[in-house]
Coordinates of C-alpha atoms and ligand atoms in Angstrom, one line a residue:
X1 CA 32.5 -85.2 -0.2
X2 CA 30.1 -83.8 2.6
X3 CA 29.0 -86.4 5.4
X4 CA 25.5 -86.1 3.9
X5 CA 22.7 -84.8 5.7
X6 CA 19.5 -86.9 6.9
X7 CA 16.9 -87.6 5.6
X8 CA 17.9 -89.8 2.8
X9 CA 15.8 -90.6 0.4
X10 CA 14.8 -86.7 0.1
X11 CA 11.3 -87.4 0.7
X12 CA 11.3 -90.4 3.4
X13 CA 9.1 -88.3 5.4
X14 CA 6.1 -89.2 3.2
X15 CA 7.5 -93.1 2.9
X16 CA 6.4 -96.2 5.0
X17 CA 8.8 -98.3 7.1
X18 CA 8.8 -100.9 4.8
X19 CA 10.4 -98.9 1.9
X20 CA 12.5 -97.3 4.4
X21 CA 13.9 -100.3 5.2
X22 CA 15.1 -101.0 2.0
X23 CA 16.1 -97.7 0.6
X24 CA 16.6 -95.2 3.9
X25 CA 20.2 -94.1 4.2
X26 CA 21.8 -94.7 0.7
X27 CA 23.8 -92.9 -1.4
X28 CA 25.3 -94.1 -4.2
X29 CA 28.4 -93.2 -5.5
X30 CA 29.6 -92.1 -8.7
X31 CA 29.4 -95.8 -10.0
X32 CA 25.7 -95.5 -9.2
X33 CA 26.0 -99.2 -7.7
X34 CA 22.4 -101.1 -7.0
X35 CA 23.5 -102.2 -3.6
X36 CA 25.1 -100.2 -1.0
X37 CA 28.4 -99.5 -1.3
X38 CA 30.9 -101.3 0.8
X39 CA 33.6 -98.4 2.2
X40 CA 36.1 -100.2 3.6
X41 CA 38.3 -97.7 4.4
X42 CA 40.2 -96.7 7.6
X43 CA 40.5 -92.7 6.2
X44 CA 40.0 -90.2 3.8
X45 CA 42.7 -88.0 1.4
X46 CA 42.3 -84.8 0.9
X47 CA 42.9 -82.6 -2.5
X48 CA 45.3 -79.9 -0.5
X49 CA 47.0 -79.3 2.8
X50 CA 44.5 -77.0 3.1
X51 CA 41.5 -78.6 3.0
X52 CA 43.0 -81.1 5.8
X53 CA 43.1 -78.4 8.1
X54 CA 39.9 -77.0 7.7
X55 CA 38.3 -80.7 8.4
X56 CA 40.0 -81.3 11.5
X57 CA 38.8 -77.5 12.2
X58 CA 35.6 -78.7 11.8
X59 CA 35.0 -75.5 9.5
X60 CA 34.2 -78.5 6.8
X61 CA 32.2 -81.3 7.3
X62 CA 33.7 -84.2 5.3
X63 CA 34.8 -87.7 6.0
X64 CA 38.1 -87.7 7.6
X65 CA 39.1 -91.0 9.9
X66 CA 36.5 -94.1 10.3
X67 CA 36.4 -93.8 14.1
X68 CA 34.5 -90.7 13.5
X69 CA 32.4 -91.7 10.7
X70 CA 32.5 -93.9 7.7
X71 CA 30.2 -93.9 4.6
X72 CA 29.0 -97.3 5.1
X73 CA 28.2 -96.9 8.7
X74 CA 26.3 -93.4 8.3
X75 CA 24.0 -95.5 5.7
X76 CA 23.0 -98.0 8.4
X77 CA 22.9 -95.2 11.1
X78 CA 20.3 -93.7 8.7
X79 CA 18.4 -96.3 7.5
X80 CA 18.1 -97.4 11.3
X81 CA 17.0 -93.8 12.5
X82 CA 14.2 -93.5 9.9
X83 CA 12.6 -96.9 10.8
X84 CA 12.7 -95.9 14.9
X85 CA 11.6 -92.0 14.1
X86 CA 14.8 -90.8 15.6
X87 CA 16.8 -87.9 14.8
X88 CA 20.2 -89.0 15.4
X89 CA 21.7 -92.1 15.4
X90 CA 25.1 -93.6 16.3
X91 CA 26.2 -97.3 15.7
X92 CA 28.3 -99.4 17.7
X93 CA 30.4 -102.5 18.0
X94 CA 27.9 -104.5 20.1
X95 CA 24.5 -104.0 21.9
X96 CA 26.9 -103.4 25.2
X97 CA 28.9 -101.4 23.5
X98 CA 25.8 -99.1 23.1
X99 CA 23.8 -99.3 26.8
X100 CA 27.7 -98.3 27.5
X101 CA 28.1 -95.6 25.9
X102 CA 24.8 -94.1 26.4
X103 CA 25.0 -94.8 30.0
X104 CA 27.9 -93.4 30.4
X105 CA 28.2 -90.1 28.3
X106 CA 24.7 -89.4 30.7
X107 CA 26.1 -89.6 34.5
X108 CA 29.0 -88.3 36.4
X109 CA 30.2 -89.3 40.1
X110 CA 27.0 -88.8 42.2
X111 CA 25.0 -89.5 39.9
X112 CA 22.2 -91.8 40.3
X113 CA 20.6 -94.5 37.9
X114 CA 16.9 -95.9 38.6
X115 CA 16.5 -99.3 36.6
X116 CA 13.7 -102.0 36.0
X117 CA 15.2 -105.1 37.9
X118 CA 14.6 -107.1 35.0
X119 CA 17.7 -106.8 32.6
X120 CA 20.4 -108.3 30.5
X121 CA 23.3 -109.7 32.5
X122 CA 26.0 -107.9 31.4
X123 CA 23.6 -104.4 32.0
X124 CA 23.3 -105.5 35.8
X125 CA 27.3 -106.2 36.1
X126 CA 28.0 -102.0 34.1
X127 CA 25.7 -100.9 37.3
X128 CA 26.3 -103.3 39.9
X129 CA 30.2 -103.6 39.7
X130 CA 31.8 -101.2 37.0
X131 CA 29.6 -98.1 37.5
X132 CA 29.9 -97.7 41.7
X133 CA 33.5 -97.5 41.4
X134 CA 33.0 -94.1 39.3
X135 CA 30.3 -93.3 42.4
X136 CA 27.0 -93.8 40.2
X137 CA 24.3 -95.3 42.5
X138 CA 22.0 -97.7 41.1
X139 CA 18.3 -98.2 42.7
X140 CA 16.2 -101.4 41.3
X141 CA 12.6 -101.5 41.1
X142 CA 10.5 -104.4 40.2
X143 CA 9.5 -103.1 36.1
X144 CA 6.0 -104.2 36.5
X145 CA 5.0 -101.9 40.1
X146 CA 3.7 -98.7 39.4
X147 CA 4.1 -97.7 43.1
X148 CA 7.8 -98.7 43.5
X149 CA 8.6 -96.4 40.4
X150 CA 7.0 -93.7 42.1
X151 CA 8.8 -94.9 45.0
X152 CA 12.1 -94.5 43.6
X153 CA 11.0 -91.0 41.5
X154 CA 10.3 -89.2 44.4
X155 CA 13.7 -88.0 44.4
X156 CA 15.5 -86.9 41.5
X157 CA 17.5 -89.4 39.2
X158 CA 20.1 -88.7 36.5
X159 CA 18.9 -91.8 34.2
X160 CA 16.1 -94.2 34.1
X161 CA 16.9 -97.7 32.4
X162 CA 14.6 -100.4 31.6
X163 CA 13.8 -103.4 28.8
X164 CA 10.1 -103.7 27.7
X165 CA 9.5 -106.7 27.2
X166 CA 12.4 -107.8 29.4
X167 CA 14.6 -111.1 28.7
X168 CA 13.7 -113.9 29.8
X169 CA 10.4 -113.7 31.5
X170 CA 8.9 -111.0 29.1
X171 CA 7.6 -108.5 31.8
X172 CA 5.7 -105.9 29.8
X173 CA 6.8 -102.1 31.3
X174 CA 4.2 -99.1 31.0
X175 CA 6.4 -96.6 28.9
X176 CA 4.6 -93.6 28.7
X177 CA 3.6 -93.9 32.6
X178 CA 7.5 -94.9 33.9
X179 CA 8.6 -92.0 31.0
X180 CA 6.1 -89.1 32.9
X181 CA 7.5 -90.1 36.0
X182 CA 11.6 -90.1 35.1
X183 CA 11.0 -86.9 33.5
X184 CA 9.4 -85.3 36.7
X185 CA 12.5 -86.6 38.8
X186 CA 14.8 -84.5 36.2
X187 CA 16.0 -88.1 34.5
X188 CA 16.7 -89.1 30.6
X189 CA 15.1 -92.1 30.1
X190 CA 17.5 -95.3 28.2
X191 CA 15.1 -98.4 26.7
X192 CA 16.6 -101.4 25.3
X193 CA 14.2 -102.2 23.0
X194 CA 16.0 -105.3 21.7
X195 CA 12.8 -107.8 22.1
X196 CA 10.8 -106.1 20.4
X197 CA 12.5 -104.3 17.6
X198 CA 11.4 -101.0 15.8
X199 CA 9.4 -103.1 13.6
X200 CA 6.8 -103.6 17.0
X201 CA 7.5 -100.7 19.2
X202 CA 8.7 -97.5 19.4
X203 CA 9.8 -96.1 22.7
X204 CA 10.7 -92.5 21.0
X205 CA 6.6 -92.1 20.4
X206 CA 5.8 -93.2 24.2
X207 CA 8.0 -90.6 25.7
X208 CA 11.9 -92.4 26.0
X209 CA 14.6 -90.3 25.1
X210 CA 17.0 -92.4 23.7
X211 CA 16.4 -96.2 22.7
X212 CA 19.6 -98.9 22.7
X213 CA 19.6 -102.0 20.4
X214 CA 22.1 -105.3 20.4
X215 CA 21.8 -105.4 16.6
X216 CA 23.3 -109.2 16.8
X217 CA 19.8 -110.1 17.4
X218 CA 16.9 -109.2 14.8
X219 CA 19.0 -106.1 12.8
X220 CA 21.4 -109.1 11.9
X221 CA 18.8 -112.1 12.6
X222 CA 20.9 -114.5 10.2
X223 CA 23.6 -115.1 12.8
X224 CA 26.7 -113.3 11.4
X225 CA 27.9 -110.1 13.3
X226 CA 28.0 -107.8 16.3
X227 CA 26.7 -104.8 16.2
X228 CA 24.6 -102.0 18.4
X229 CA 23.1 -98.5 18.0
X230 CA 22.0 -95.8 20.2
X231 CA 19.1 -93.6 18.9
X232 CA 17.4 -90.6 19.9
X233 CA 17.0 -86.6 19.4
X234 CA 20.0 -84.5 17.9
X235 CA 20.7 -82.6 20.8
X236 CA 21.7 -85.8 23.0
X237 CA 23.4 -88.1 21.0
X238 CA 24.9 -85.5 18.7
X239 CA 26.1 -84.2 22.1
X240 CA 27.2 -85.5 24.8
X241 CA 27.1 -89.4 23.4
X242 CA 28.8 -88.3 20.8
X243 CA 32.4 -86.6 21.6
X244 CA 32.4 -90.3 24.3
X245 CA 31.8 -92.0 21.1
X246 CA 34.1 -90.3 18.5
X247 CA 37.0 -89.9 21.5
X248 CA 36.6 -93.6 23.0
X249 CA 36.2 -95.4 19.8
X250 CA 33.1 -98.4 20.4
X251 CA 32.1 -97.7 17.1
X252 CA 30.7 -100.4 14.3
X253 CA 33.2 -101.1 12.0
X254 CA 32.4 -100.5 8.0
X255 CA 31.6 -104.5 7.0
X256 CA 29.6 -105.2 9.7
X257 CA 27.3 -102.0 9.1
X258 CA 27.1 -103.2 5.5
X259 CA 25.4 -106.4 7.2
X260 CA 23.5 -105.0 9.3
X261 CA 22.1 -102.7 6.1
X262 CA 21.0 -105.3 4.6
X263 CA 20.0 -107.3 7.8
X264 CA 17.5 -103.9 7.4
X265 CA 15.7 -104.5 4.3
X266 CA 14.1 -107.8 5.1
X267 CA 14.0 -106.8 9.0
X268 CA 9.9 -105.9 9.3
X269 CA 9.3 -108.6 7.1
X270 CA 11.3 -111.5 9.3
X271 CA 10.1 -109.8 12.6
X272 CA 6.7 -110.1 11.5
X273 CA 6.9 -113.6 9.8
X274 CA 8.5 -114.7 12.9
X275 CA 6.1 -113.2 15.5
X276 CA 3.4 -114.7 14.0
X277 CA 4.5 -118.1 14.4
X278 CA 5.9 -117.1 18.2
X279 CA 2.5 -116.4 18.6
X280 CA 1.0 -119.7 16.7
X281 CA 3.5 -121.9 18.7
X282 CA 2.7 -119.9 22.2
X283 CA -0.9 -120.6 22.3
X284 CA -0.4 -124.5 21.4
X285 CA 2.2 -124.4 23.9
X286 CA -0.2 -123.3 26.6
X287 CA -2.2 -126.1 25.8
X288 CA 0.0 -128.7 25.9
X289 CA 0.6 -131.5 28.9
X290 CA 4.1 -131.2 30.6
X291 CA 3.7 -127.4 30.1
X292 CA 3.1 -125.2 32.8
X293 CA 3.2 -121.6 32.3
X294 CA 3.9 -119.8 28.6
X295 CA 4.6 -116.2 28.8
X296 CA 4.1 -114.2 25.3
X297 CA 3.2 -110.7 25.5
X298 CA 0.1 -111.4 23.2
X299 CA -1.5 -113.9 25.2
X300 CA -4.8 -113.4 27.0
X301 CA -2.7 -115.1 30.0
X302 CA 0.1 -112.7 30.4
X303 CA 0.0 -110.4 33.2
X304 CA 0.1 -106.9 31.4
X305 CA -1.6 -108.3 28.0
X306 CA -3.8 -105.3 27.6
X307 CA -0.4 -102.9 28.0
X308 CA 1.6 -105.3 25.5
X309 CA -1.7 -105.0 22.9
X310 CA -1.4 -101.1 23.4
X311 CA 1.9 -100.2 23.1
X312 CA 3.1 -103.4 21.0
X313 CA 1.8 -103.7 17.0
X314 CA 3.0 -107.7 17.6
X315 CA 3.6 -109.9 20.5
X316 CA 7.4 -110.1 19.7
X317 CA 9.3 -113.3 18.2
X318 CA 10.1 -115.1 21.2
X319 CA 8.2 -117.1 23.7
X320 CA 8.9 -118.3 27.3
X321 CA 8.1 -121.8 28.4
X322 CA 7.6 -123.2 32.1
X323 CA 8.1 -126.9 32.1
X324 CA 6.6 -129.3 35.0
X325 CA 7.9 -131.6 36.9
X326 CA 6.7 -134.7 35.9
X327 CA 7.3 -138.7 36.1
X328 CA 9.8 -138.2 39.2
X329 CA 11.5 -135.9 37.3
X330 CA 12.0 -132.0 38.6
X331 CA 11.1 -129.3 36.4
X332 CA 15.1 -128.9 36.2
X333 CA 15.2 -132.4 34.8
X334 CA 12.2 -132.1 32.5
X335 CA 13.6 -128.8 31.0
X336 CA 17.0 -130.3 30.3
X337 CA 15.3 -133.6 28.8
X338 CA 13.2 -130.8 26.7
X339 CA 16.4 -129.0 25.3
X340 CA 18.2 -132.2 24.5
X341 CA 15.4 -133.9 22.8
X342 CA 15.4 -131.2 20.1
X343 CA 16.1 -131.5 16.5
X344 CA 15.3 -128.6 14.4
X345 CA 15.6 -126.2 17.3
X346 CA 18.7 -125.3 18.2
X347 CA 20.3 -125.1 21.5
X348 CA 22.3 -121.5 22.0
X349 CA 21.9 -118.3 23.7
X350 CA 21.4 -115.8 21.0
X351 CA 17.7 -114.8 19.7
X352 CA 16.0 -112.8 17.1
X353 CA 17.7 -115.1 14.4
X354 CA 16.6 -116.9 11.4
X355 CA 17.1 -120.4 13.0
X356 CA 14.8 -121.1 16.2
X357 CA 17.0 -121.4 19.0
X358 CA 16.2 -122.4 22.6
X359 CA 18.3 -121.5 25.8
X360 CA 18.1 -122.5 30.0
X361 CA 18.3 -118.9 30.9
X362 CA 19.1 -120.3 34.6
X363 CA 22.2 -122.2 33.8
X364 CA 23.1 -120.1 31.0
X365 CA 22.2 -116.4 30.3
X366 CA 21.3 -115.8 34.4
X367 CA 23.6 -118.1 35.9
X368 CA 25.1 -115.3 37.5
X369 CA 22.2 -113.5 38.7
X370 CA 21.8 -114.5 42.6
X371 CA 19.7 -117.2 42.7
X372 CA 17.4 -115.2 45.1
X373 CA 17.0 -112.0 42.5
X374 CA 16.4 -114.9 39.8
X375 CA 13.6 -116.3 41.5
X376 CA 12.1 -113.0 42.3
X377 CA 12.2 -112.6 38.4
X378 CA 9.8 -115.5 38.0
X379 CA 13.1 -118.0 36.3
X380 CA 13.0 -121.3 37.6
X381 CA 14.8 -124.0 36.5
X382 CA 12.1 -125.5 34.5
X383 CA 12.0 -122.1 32.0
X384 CA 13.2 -122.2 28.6
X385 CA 13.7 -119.4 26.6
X386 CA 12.9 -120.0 22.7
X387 CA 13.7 -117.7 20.3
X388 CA 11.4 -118.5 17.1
X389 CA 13.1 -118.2 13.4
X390 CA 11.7 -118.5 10.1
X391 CA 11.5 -122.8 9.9
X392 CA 7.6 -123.8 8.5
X393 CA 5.8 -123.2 11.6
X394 CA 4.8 -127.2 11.5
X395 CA 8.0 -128.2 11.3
X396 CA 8.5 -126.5 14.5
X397 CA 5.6 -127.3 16.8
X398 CA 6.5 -131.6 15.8
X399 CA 10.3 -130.7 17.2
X400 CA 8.5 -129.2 20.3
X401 CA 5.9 -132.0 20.6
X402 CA 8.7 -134.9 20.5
X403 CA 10.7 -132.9 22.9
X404 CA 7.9 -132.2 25.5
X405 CA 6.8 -136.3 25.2
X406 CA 10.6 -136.9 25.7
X407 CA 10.3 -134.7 28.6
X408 CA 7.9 -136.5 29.9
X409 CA 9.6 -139.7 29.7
X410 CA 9.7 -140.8 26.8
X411 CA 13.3 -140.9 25.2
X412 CA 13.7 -139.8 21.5
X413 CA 14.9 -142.1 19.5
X414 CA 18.3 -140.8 17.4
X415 CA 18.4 -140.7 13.7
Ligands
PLP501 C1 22.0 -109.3 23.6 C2 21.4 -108.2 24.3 C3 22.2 -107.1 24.7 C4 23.7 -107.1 24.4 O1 24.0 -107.1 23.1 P1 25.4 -107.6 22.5 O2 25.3 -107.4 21.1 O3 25.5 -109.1 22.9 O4 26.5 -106.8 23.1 C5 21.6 -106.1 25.5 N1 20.3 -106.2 25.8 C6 19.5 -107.2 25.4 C7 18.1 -107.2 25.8 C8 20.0 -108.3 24.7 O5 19.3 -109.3 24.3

């Protein structure tokens, strides 16, 4: 059977997102199952000797050996490229698993990488410690400063990488602007669009060439697998990310792209359920005593709000809380107090999920980042990151009330 070709359904072009979501990328078998098949399969037999040889000829294109491509992963591959407007995609074992591969199949020794300074962890430690040893440079620039991105585009880069909004402070990034520029300086331009998903922004239609996801978070957003995809036009990712890809293996394997399928089909209606109750709980946030800053791409308050209304269709499903100092307690004390007061919220480091979840992104997610740089990224020890799910909205804003009036001082009682 042929690797089918995109698009599937046959007319997607004329179908919304929504219906995409649900029905982009399958093809049923000869059962004609309702569901998408699960292909749980390592390989692939062949009728004749003959027709072996012509697959790994490449004169045939057929399923041969899951590390190449597998049934079940080429239906969430699809289904993922329709709802982000991409013409390729390729899925992978984890979010890292993706920036790595992208990253990778795009630089050689002396290359150079230019990167917003506000990114996940593990990004920073593939540029700061794995990448120099293979002799690609890495120059930072604060996301949000027009001038030091013209700064650093002066001279020509291989790759520009940046997160918009970026984890945990939310920093909104012009696209379009930072992708004019990278292109000038001869550069392909990587966003991990992670917060906000392809449900609120689409970096392909802004002028990125490629666009990275952790599919743990909202692709899954119930908490069960791994995953990660790399998107963009054919002639990259069916290029040179590709033969790294097929030859190093980081690819998704068949059950958890079954998942992640049907992590799809409710994905725009979870991303916008939940960003509307980010947004709900950030404004009554902003108002409440104990709190002193709330950063949520949708509020009048946040630096680039105007940006984050223009390129953003929703403010994004988490929101980022400051806590005071307060009582003789620092705002290190009063966040912990905050975090352990909580009842339906749940304390962990993951986000996009079903369940709210709130994390100390100093002591946990950015403990590693020098404490300087952290600083400069606006963390303090009084930020929590909270990562809104799909609880009743009223249920969620009494867990945060009691938790900020135990932060203040007073204890919550246990039930
Ligand atoms: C989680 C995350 C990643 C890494 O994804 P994994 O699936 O954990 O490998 C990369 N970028 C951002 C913004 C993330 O939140």
């Amino acid at each position: 059977m042929p690797v089918p070709d995109l698009p599937c359904p046959p007319d997607a072009g004329r179908l919304r997102p929504q219906t995409l979501a649900v029905r982009g990328g399958q093809h049923r078998s000869g059962f004609q199952e309702t569901s998408e098949a699960l292909y749980l399969t390592q390989g692939f037999v062949y009728d004749t000797a003959d027709e072996a040889a012509a697959t790994f000829a490449e004169e045939i294109d057929r399923y041969s050996y899951s590390r190449y491509a597998n049934p079940t992963v080429t239906t969430f591959q699809e289904r993922l490229a329709l709802l982000e407007g991409a013409e390729a995609c390729l899925a992978t074992a984890t979010g890292m698993s993706a920036v790595f591969t992208a990253v990778a199949a795009l630089v050689r020794s002396g290359s150079r990488i230019v990167a917003a300074r506000e990114l996940f962890g593990s990004t920073v430690t593939i540029f700061d410690q794995i990448l120099p040893e293979w002799g690609v440079r890495t120059d930072y620039v604060t996301g949000t400063d027009p001038q030091q991105w013209e700064r650093a585009l002066a001279t020509p880069a291989d790759v520009v990488f940046l997160e918009s909004p970026s984890n945990p402070m939310q920093d909104v990034l012009d696209l379009a602007r930072i992708a004019r520029l990278a292109h000038r300086a001869g550069a392909v331009v990587v966003v991990d669009n992670v917060f906000a998903t392809p449900v609120l922004q689409r970096p392909l239609e802004l002028g990125a060439d490629l666009v990275v996801y952790s599919a743990t978070k909202h692709i899954d957003g119930q908490g069960r697998c791994m995953g990660g995809a790399v998107l963009g036009g054919t002639d990259l990712v069916q290029g040179r990310i590709r033969t790294l890809y097929r030859m190093s293996g980081p690819v998704l394997a068949p059950f958890n792209a079954w998942v992640l399928t049907k992590g799809l089909e409710t994905l725009p209606v979870r991303v916008r359920a939940q960003a509307a109750a980010a947004a709900d709980l950030a404004s009554w946030l902003e108002a409440q005593q104990g709190v002193e800053a709330v950063r949520y791409p949708f509020l009048p308050s946040h630096p680039q709000h105007d940006l984050a209304r223009a390129q953003m269709s929703g403010g994004g499903t988490v929101v980022t809380v400051t806590l005071a100092g307060a009582g003789g307690r620092s705002s290190d004390e009063a966040a912990f107090a905050f975090l352990d007061a909580l009842r339906v919220v749940d304390l962990s480091s993951n986000l996009g999920d079903a369940k709210s979840l709130a994390t100390h992104p100093a002591t946990t997610t950015h403990c590693r980042v020098d404490p300087q740089l952290r600083a400069s990224m606006g963390i303090t020890g009084g930020t929590v990151r909270l990562s809104v799910g799909l609880e009743d909205v009223e249920d969620l804003r009494e867990d945060l009330e009691a938790a900020l009036a135990a932060c203040r001082g007073r204890p919550r009682p246990k039930e």
